[in-house]
mmCIF file of C-alpha atoms in Angstrom:
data_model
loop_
_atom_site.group_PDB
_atom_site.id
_atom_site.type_symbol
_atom_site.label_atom_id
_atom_site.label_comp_id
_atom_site.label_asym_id
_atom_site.label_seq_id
_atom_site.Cartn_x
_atom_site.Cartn_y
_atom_site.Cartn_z
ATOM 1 C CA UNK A 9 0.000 0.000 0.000
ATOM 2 C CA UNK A 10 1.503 3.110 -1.266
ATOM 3 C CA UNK A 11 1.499 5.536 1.785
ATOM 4 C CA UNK A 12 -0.131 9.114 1.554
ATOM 5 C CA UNK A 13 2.015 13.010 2.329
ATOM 6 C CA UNK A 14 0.083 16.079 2.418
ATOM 7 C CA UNK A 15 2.525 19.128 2.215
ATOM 8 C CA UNK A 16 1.086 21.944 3.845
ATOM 9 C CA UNK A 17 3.301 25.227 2.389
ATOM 10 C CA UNK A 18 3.512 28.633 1.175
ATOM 11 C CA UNK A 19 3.228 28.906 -2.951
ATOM 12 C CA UNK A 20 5.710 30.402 -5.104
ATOM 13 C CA UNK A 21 8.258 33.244 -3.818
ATOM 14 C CA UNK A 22 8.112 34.462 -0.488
ATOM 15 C CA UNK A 23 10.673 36.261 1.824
ATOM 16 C CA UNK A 24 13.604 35.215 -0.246
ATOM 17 C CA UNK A 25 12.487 31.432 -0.963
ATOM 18 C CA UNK A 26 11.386 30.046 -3.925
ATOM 19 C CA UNK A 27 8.406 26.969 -2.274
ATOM 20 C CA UNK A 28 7.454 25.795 -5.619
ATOM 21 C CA UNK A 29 11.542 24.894 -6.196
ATOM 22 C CA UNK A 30 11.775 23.256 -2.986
ATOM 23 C CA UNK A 31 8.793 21.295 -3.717
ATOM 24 C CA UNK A 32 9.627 20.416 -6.746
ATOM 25 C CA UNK A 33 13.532 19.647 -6.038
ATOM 26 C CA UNK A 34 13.562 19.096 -2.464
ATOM 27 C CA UNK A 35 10.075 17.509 -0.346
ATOM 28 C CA UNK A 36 8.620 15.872 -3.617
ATOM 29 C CA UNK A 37 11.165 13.737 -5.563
ATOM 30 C CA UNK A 38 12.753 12.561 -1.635
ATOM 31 C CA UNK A 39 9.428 11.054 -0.907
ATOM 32 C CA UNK A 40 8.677 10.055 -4.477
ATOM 33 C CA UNK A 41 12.007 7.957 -4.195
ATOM 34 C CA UNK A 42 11.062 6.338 -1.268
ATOM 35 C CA UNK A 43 7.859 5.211 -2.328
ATOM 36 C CA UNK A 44 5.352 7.850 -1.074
ATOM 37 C CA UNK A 45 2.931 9.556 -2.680
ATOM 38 C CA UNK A 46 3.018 13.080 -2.657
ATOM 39 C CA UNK A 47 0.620 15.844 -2.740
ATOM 40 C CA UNK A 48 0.280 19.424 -2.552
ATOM 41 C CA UNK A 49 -3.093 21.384 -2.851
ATOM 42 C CA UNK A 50 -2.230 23.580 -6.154
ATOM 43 C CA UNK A 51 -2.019 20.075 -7.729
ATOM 44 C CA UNK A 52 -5.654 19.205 -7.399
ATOM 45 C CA UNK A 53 -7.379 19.752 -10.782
ATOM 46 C CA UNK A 54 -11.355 18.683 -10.092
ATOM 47 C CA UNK A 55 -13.980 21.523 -8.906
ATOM 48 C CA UNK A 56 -15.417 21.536 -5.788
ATOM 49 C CA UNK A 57 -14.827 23.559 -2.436
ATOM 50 C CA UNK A 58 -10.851 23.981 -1.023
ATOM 51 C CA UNK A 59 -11.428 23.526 1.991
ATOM 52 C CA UNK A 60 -13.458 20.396 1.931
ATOM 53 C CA UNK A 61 -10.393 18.713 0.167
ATOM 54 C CA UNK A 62 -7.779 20.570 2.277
ATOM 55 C CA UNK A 63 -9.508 19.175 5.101
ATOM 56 C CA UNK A 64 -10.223 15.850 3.881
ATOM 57 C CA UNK A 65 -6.761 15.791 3.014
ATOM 58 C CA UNK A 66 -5.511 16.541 6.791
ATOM 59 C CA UNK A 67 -7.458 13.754 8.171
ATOM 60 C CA UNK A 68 -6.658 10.611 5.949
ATOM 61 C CA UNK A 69 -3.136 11.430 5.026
ATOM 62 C CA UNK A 70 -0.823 9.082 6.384
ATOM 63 C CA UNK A 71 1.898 12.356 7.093
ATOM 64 C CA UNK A 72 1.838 15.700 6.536
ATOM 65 C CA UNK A 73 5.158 17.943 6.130
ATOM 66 C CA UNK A 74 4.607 21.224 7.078
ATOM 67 C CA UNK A 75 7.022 24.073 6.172
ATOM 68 C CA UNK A 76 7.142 26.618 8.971
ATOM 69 C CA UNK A 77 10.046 28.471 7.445
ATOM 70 C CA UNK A 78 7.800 32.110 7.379
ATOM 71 C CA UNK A 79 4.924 32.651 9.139
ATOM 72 C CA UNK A 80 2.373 31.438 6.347
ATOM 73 C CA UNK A 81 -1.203 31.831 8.115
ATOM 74 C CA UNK A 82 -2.590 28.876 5.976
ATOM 75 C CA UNK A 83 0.113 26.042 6.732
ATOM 76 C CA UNK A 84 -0.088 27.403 10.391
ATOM 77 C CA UNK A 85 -3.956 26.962 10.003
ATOM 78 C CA UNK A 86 -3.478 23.574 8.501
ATOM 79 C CA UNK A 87 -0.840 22.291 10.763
ATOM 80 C CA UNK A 88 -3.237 23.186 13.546
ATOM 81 C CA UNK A 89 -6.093 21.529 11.923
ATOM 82 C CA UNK A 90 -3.845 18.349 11.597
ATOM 83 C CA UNK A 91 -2.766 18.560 15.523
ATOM 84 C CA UNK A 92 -6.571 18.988 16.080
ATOM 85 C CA UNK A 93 -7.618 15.485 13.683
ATOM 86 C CA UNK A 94 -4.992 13.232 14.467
ATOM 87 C CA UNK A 95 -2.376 13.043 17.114
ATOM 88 C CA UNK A 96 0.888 11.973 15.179
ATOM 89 C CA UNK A 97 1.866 12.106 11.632
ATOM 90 C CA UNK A 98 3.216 15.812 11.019
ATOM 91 C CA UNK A 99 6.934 16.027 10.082
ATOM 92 C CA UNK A 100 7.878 20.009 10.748
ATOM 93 C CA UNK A 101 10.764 21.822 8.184
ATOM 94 C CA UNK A 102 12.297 24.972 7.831
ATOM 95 C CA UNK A 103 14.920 26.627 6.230
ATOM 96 C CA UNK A 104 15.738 29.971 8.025
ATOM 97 C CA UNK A 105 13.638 29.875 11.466
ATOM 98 C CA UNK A 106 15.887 30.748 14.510
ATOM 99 C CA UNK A 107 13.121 30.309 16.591
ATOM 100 C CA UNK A 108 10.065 28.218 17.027
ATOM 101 C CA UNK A 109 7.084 29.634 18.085
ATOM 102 C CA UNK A 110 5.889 27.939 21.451
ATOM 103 C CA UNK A 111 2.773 25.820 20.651
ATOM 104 C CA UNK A 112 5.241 24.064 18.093
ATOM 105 C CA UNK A 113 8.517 24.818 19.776
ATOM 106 C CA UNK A 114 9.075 20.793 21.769
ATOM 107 C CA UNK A 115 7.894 19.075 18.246
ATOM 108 C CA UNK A 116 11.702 18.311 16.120
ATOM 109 C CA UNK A 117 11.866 20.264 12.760
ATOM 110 C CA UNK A 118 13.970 19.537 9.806
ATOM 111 C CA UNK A 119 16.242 22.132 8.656
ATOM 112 C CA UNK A 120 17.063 22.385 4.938
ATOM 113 C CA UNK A 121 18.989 24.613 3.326
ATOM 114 C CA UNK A 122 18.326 27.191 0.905
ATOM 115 C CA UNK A 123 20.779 29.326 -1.330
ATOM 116 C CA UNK A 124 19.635 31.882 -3.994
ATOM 117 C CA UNK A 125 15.740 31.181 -3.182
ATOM 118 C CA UNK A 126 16.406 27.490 -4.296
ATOM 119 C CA UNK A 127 17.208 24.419 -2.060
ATOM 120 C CA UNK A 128 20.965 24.179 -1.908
ATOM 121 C CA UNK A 129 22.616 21.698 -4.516
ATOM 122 C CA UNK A 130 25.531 21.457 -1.450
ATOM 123 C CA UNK A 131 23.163 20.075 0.857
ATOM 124 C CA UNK A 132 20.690 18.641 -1.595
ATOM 125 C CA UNK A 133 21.435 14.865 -1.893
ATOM 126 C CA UNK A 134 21.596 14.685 2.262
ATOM 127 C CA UNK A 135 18.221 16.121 2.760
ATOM 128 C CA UNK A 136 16.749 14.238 -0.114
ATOM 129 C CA UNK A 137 17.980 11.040 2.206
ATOM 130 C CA UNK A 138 17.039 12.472 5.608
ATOM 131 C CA UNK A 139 13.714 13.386 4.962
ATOM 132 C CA UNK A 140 12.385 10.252 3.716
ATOM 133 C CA UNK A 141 13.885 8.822 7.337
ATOM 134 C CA UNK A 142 12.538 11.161 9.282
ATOM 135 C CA UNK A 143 8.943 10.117 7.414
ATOM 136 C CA UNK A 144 9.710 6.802 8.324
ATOM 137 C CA UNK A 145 10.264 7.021 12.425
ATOM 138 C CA UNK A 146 6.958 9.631 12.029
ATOM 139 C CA UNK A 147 5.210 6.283 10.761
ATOM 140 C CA UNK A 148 6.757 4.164 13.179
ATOM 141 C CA UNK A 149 5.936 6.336 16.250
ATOM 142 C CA UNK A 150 2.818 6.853 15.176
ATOM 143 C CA UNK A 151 1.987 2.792 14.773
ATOM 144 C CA UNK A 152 3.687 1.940 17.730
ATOM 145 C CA UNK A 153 1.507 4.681 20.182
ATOM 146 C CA UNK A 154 -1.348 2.994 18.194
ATOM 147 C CA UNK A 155 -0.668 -0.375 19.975
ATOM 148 C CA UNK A 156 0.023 1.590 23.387
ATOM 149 C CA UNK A 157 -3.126 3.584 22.973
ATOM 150 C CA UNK A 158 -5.239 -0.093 22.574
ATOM 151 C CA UNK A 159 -6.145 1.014 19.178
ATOM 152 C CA UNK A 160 -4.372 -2.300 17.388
ATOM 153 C CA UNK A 161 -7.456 -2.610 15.349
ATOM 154 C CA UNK A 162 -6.898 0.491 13.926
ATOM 155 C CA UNK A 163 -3.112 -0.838 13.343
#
């Protein structure tokens, strides 16, 4: 069964980074490797209401990476719908935070690297392996708290 990413993230240019490059050279093809499949909302071509399928999206996808690198107000609004449907299953990133804001600040983010509004080429090939990983333990975690939570139908 082919397993299910959401990325919640800003679109095109924004403070100095170019989202639809690191989508497109960075978050997508490192899950795409690894097997995932991997969504982002300006992909979805059928009509119908956004925020049905954004939240519809939230709840049945097996992770979602959010990238908290600015303060977007619609990945901050998704992430928090995410926290609100399902307990595990969010893998954080950013790319020039110093500083986490509080609600978020205990949950591990993934740092990439950015150079010229692009994802680094230096630093590409390591993050293209790490984040796949770090999708990986977010699956694991989230399986194994299903089993300590008594929910191993669910499993």
């Amino acid at each position: 069964m082919t397993l299910h990413i959401f990325v919640a993230m800003p679109f095109g240019i924004k403070e100095g980074i170019n989202f639809n490059k690191v989508y497109e050279d960075f978050i997508k093809p490192a899950l795409e490797e690894e097997g995932y499949n991997v969504f982002r909302a300006d992909e979805e071509i059928k009509a119908g209401n956004i925020r049905t399928d954004m939240f519809q999206e939230l709840l049945l996808a097996d992770l979602v990476v959010a990238d908290l690198s600015i303060d977007n107000p619609n990945v901050w609004y998704e992430l928090g719908v995410r926290h609100g449907l399902r307990a595990r299953g969010v893998i954080q990133i950013n790319c020039q935070r110093d500083y986490m804001p509080f609600d978020v600040y205990t949950d591990r983010a993934l740092r990439y690297h950015v150079i010229d509004a692009i994802p680094d080429p230096d630093f590409l090939d390591e993050e293209n392996k790490i984040l796949p990983s770090v999708g990986f333990s977010c699956l694991e975690i989230s399986s194994y708290n299903k089993i300590l939570e008594g929910n191993i139908e669910k499993y």
